[in-house]
Amino acid sequence: MTSMIDQRQVTQMLERLGFSEKEAQVYIVLLELNEALPSTIARKTNLKRSTVYFILEQLQKKGFASHIKRDNMVYFRSISPHFFLEKESSHVKDMTSALADIKTALPDLLSLNQRYAATPQMSVYTGRAGLIQIMEDTLTTKTELLCWANTELAFNSLKDYYPTYIKKKVQKKLWLRGIFCKDPLGEIFKSKGKEELREVYLISKEDYPFNNEINIYDDKVAIISHEDQIGVIIQNQNIADSQRAIFNFAFKYAKRIDSN
């Protein structure tokens, strides 16, 4: 832990946000190590490996951890503490006080893994809950959202969730620029651009077929395969900036052909 925050205080703060004591211990270790094998976490926390596996599964279900498979080994990572500020608060006791604690502790929690910022970080998310985690992460952006999407695939995949997502995006006054496939649903998204804070241009599915949804924001690129129910978030400033430049180039072209 950092010198500015006592580990027990952070554990208690996380417990107030719905963590068990052991979940808090594992999450703090993930922040410190950036990514780790369950065996490493077990050694650091003095918990049984079977217990650590169970806790990691719970943290993933709750949206506080992700995993990536590399060299036939599964590594786990913490989701950024910024996610706490987006988390639904229905299960949290005294949410106002708890969020005040998080905001106070946030710089120190983030400092635990700042040394990894220059190294591209990739987190993998699976299933409907995982895709929602990715979309919720886009709502933490400090920059505009840039989005490529086949709207029919994306909307049908998360039909019950997208209205909530759009409402949150509008409440946060987050502006989106999009390149969407030309279809009836794409036309609807374009027509509602003013009220839902987006500028959208449509391109032919036949000429430019793409099935993935890609969101570019802050220093992140989120890629979702809705058909496969899997997605990744790549975090690296240079990668995000390069993808942003490619998007801007394509956006100018999409605007021109959509206007014809």
Short mmCIF file of C-alpha atoms in Angstrom, two decimals:
data_model
loop_
_atom_site.label_atom_id
_atom_site.label_comp_id
_atom_site.label_asym_id
_atom_site.label_seq_id
_atom_site.Cartn_x
_atom_site.Cartn_y
_atom_site.Cartn_z
CA MET A 1 0.00 0.00 0.00
CA THR A 2 0.96 3.62 -0.35
CA SER A 3 2.19 5.53 2.64
CA MET A 4 -0.73 7.98 2.49
CA ILE A 5 -3.46 5.43 3.15
CA ASP A 6 -3.60 2.73 5.78
CA GLN A 7 -4.47 -0.65 4.27
CA ARG A 8 -7.05 -1.38 6.93
CA GLN A 9 -8.79 1.92 6.18
CA VAL A 10 -8.94 1.10 2.49
CA THR A 11 -10.26 -2.39 3.27
CA GLN A 12 -13.02 -0.90 5.43
CA MET A 13 -13.85 1.62 2.71
CA LEU A 14 -14.15 -1.16 0.12
CA GLU A 15 -16.34 -3.15 2.49
CA ARG A 16 -18.70 -0.19 2.64
CA LEU A 17 -18.94 -0.42 -1.14
CA GLY A 18 -20.06 -4.04 -0.99
CA PHE A 19 -16.77 -5.96 -0.79
CA SER A 20 -16.18 -8.72 1.69
CA GLU A 21 -12.94 -8.41 3.66
CA LYS A 22 -11.26 -11.08 1.53
CA GLU A 23 -12.51 -9.50 -1.70
CA ALA A 24 -10.99 -6.21 -0.59
CA GLN A 25 -7.65 -7.91 0.14
CA VAL A 26 -7.57 -9.53 -3.29
CA TYR A 27 -8.61 -6.32 -5.07
CA ILE A 28 -5.87 -4.30 -3.35
CA VAL A 29 -3.26 -6.89 -4.39
CA LEU A 30 -4.53 -6.69 -7.98
CA LEU A 31 -4.11 -2.91 -7.89
CA GLU A 32 -0.58 -3.25 -6.56
CA LEU A 33 0.53 -5.90 -9.05
CA ASN A 34 -1.48 -4.65 -12.05
CA GLU A 35 -2.02 -8.27 -13.08
CA ALA A 36 -1.36 -11.54 -11.32
CA LEU A 37 -1.85 -15.28 -11.32
CA PRO A 38 -4.17 -16.69 -8.63
CA SER A 39 -1.20 -18.47 -7.06
CA THR A 40 0.63 -15.14 -6.66
CA ILE A 41 -2.43 -13.53 -5.11
CA ALA A 42 -2.77 -16.46 -2.70
CA ARG A 43 0.82 -15.95 -1.51
CA LYS A 44 0.38 -12.19 -1.11
CA THR A 45 -2.88 -12.46 0.80
CA ASN A 46 -2.16 -15.67 2.75
CA LEU A 47 -5.44 -17.07 1.46
CA LYS A 48 -5.98 -20.57 0.10
CA ARG A 49 -5.70 -20.81 -3.67
CA SER A 50 -9.22 -22.29 -3.92
CA THR A 51 -10.53 -19.29 -1.94
CA VAL A 52 -8.71 -16.87 -4.23
CA TYR A 53 -10.21 -18.52 -7.32
CA PHE A 54 -13.69 -18.16 -5.84
CA ILE A 55 -13.10 -14.52 -4.88
CA LEU A 56 -11.76 -13.68 -8.34
CA GLU A 57 -14.88 -15.17 -9.90
CA GLN A 58 -17.03 -13.05 -7.58
CA LEU A 59 -15.06 -9.88 -8.37
CA GLN A 60 -15.50 -10.51 -12.09
CA LYS A 61 -19.25 -11.02 -11.68
CA LYS A 62 -19.48 -7.76 -9.73
CA GLY A 63 -17.46 -5.93 -12.38
CA PHE A 64 -14.32 -5.23 -10.32
CA ALA A 65 -11.89 -7.58 -12.08
CA SER A 66 -11.14 -8.98 -15.51
CA HIS A 67 -8.85 -11.65 -16.90
CA ILE A 68 -6.59 -12.31 -19.85
CA LYS A 69 -5.14 -15.62 -21.06
CA ARG A 70 -1.47 -15.54 -22.05
CA ASP A 71 0.93 -18.46 -22.59
CA ASN A 72 -1.83 -20.83 -21.45
CA MET A 73 -2.00 -19.04 -18.11
CA VAL A 74 -4.93 -16.94 -16.85
CA TYR A 75 -3.93 -13.58 -15.35
CA PHE A 76 -6.32 -11.36 -13.43
CA ARG A 77 -6.50 -7.55 -13.28
CA SER A 78 -8.45 -5.05 -11.27
CA ILE A 79 -10.92 -2.72 -12.92
CA SER A 80 -9.92 0.91 -12.38
CA PRO A 81 -11.18 2.50 -9.13
CA HIS A 82 -12.94 5.06 -11.34
CA PHE A 83 -15.53 2.32 -11.90
CA PHE A 84 -16.78 2.73 -8.33
CA LEU A 85 -18.15 6.14 -9.25
CA GLU A 86 -20.27 4.57 -12.01
CA LYS A 87 -21.45 1.55 -10.02
CA GLU A 88 -25.13 1.28 -9.18
CA SER A 89 -25.63 2.24 -5.56
CA SER A 90 -28.72 0.25 -4.56
CA HIS A 91 -26.74 -2.28 -2.47
CA VAL A 92 -24.45 0.22 -0.80
CA LYS A 93 -25.15 1.49 2.70
CA ASP A 94 -24.66 5.22 3.25
CA MET A 95 -23.64 5.72 -0.39
CA THR A 96 -22.99 9.45 -0.07
CA SER A 97 -20.39 8.93 2.64
CA ALA A 98 -18.89 5.91 0.88
CA LEU A 99 -18.44 7.78 -2.40
CA ALA A 100 -16.85 10.67 -0.51
CA ASP A 101 -14.33 8.18 0.88
CA ILE A 102 -13.65 6.81 -2.59
CA LYS A 103 -13.10 10.27 -4.08
CA THR A 104 -10.64 11.06 -1.29
CA ALA A 105 -8.77 7.79 -1.74
CA LEU A 106 -8.93 7.66 -5.53
CA PRO A 107 -5.57 9.34 -6.30
CA ASP A 108 -3.77 6.95 -3.96
CA LEU A 109 -5.57 3.87 -5.26
CA LEU A 110 -4.69 4.88 -8.81
CA SER A 111 -1.08 5.49 -7.84
CA LEU A 112 -0.72 1.79 -6.98
CA ASN A 113 -0.51 0.88 -10.67
CA GLN A 114 0.53 4.17 -12.31
CA ARG A 115 3.95 2.73 -13.13
CA TYR A 116 2.26 0.45 -15.66
CA ALA A 117 0.61 3.30 -17.56
CA ALA A 118 3.05 3.25 -20.51
CA THR A 119 2.63 -0.49 -21.03
CA PRO A 120 -0.42 -1.42 -23.10
CA GLN A 121 -2.96 -3.05 -20.81
CA MET A 122 -5.63 -5.38 -22.15
CA SER A 123 -8.59 -6.72 -20.20
CA VAL A 124 -10.96 -9.38 -21.53
CA TYR A 125 -14.70 -9.43 -20.80
CA THR A 126 -17.15 -12.20 -21.62
CA GLY A 127 -20.89 -12.68 -21.62
CA ARG A 128 -23.63 -10.10 -21.42
CA ALA A 129 -22.42 -8.80 -18.04
CA GLY A 130 -18.93 -8.37 -19.43
CA LEU A 131 -20.15 -6.36 -22.41
CA ILE A 132 -22.14 -4.11 -20.09
CA GLN A 133 -18.96 -3.54 -18.06
CA ILE A 134 -17.22 -2.32 -21.20
CA MET A 135 -20.06 0.04 -22.05
CA GLU A 136 -20.16 1.35 -18.48
CA ASP A 137 -16.44 2.06 -18.72
CA THR A 138 -17.02 4.28 -21.74
CA LEU A 139 -19.20 6.46 -19.51
CA THR A 140 -16.13 7.37 -17.44
CA THR A 141 -14.55 9.19 -20.39
CA LYS A 142 -13.25 12.74 -20.13
CA THR A 143 -13.10 13.00 -23.94
CA GLU A 144 -15.74 12.60 -26.63
CA LEU A 145 -16.71 9.08 -27.61
CA LEU A 146 -15.78 7.85 -31.07
CA CYS A 147 -17.73 4.80 -32.19
CA TRP A 148 -17.84 2.38 -35.10
CA ALA A 149 -20.87 0.10 -34.94
CA ASN A 150 -23.21 -2.25 -36.70
CA THR A 151 -26.16 -0.89 -34.77
CA GLU A 152 -28.47 -3.86 -35.34
CA LEU A 153 -25.93 -6.32 -33.93
CA ALA A 154 -25.04 -4.06 -31.02
CA PHE A 155 -28.59 -3.12 -30.06
CA ASN A 156 -30.00 -6.63 -30.37
CA SER A 157 -27.17 -7.96 -28.20
CA LEU A 158 -27.96 -5.59 -25.31
CA LYS A 159 -31.52 -4.58 -26.13
CA ASP A 160 -32.63 -4.16 -22.51
CA TYR A 161 -29.49 -2.24 -21.54
CA TYR A 162 -28.96 0.31 -24.32
CA PRO A 163 -31.85 2.64 -23.38
CA THR A 164 -30.31 2.92 -19.89
CA TYR A 165 -26.88 3.49 -21.41
CA ILE A 166 -28.14 6.26 -23.69
CA LYS A 167 -29.95 7.92 -20.77
CA LYS A 168 -26.77 7.89 -18.67
CA LYS A 169 -24.70 9.24 -21.56
CA VAL A 170 -27.10 12.13 -22.06
CA GLN A 171 -27.21 12.89 -18.33
CA LYS A 172 -23.41 13.07 -18.32
CA LYS A 173 -23.52 15.26 -21.44
CA LEU A 174 -21.12 12.95 -23.28
CA TRP A 175 -20.90 13.71 -26.98
CA LEU A 176 -20.49 10.84 -29.44
CA ARG A 177 -19.36 10.84 -33.05
CA GLY A 178 -20.22 7.64 -34.86
CA ILE A 179 -19.78 5.75 -38.11
CA PHE A 180 -22.65 3.27 -38.26
CA CYS A 181 -23.83 0.74 -40.81
CA LYS A 182 -26.69 1.98 -42.97
CA ASP A 183 -29.84 0.14 -41.93
CA PRO A 184 -33.22 1.09 -40.40
CA LEU A 185 -31.84 1.16 -36.86
CA GLY A 186 -28.83 3.20 -37.97
CA GLU A 187 -31.24 5.72 -39.50
CA ILE A 188 -33.08 5.99 -36.18
CA PHE A 189 -29.85 6.59 -34.26
CA LYS A 190 -28.89 9.28 -36.75
CA SER A 191 -32.31 10.98 -36.60
CA LYS A 192 -32.10 11.20 -32.79
CA GLY A 193 -28.63 12.71 -32.87
CA LYS A 194 -29.57 16.08 -31.43
CA GLU A 195 -31.53 14.79 -28.44
CA GLU A 196 -29.14 11.91 -27.71
CA LEU A 197 -25.93 13.94 -28.22
CA ARG A 198 -24.41 12.23 -31.23
CA GLU A 199 -23.29 13.06 -34.75
CA VAL A 200 -23.63 9.98 -36.94
CA TYR A 201 -22.92 9.18 -40.56
CA LEU A 202 -23.97 5.96 -42.23
CA ILE A 203 -22.00 3.71 -44.55
CA SER A 204 -23.04 0.77 -46.70
CA LYS A 205 -23.04 -2.65 -45.05
CA GLU A 206 -22.30 -4.24 -48.40
CA ASP A 207 -19.33 -2.02 -49.25
CA TYR A 208 -17.92 -1.72 -45.72
CA PRO A 209 -19.05 -4.72 -43.66
CA PHE A 210 -17.95 -4.78 -40.05
CA ASN A 211 -19.45 -6.70 -37.16
CA ASN A 212 -17.45 -5.39 -34.22
CA GLU A 213 -18.34 -2.33 -32.18
CA ILE A 214 -15.31 -0.15 -31.46
CA ASN A 215 -15.29 2.71 -28.96
CA ILE A 216 -12.33 5.09 -28.64
CA TYR A 217 -12.15 7.31 -25.57
CA ASP A 218 -9.51 8.77 -23.25
CA ASP A 219 -6.49 6.44 -23.55
CA LYS A 220 -8.62 3.38 -24.33
CA VAL A 221 -9.91 1.38 -27.27
CA ALA A 222 -12.81 -0.96 -26.50
CA ILE A 223 -13.65 -3.65 -29.06
CA ILE A 224 -16.79 -5.78 -28.77
CA SER A 225 -17.87 -8.79 -30.80
CA HIS A 226 -21.56 -8.91 -29.99
CA GLU A 227 -22.10 -12.18 -31.87
CA ASP A 228 -19.38 -13.87 -29.82
CA GLN A 229 -20.32 -12.09 -26.56
CA ILE A 230 -16.71 -11.12 -25.93
CA GLY A 231 -14.85 -7.84 -25.75
CA VAL A 232 -11.54 -6.25 -24.79
CA ILE A 233 -10.37 -2.89 -23.51
CA ILE A 234 -6.87 -1.88 -24.60
CA GLN A 235 -5.44 0.95 -22.53
CA ASN A 236 -2.49 2.87 -23.97
CA GLN A 237 -2.33 6.52 -25.00
CA ASN A 238 -0.41 5.99 -28.24
CA ILE A 239 -2.69 3.19 -29.40
CA ALA A 240 -5.80 5.23 -28.58
CA ASP A 241 -4.43 8.31 -30.33
CA SER A 242 -3.60 6.31 -33.47
CA GLN A 243 -7.08 4.80 -33.54
CA ARG A 244 -8.53 8.28 -32.97
CA ALA A 245 -6.63 9.61 -36.00
CA ILE A 246 -7.85 6.70 -38.17
CA PHE A 247 -11.42 7.33 -37.02
CA ASN A 248 -11.21 11.04 -37.79
CA PHE A 249 -9.94 10.28 -41.29
CA ALA A 250 -12.80 7.83 -41.89
CA PHE A 251 -15.36 10.19 -40.32
CA LYS A 252 -14.62 12.88 -42.91
CA TYR A 253 -15.13 10.36 -45.70
CA ALA A 254 -18.31 8.94 -44.13
CA LYS A 255 -19.73 12.46 -43.83
CA ARG A 256 -19.07 13.09 -47.50
CA ILE A 257 -20.61 9.89 -48.84
CA ASP A 258 -23.59 10.03 -46.44
CA SER A 259 -24.40 13.53 -47.66
CA ASN A 260 -24.59 12.42 -51.31
#
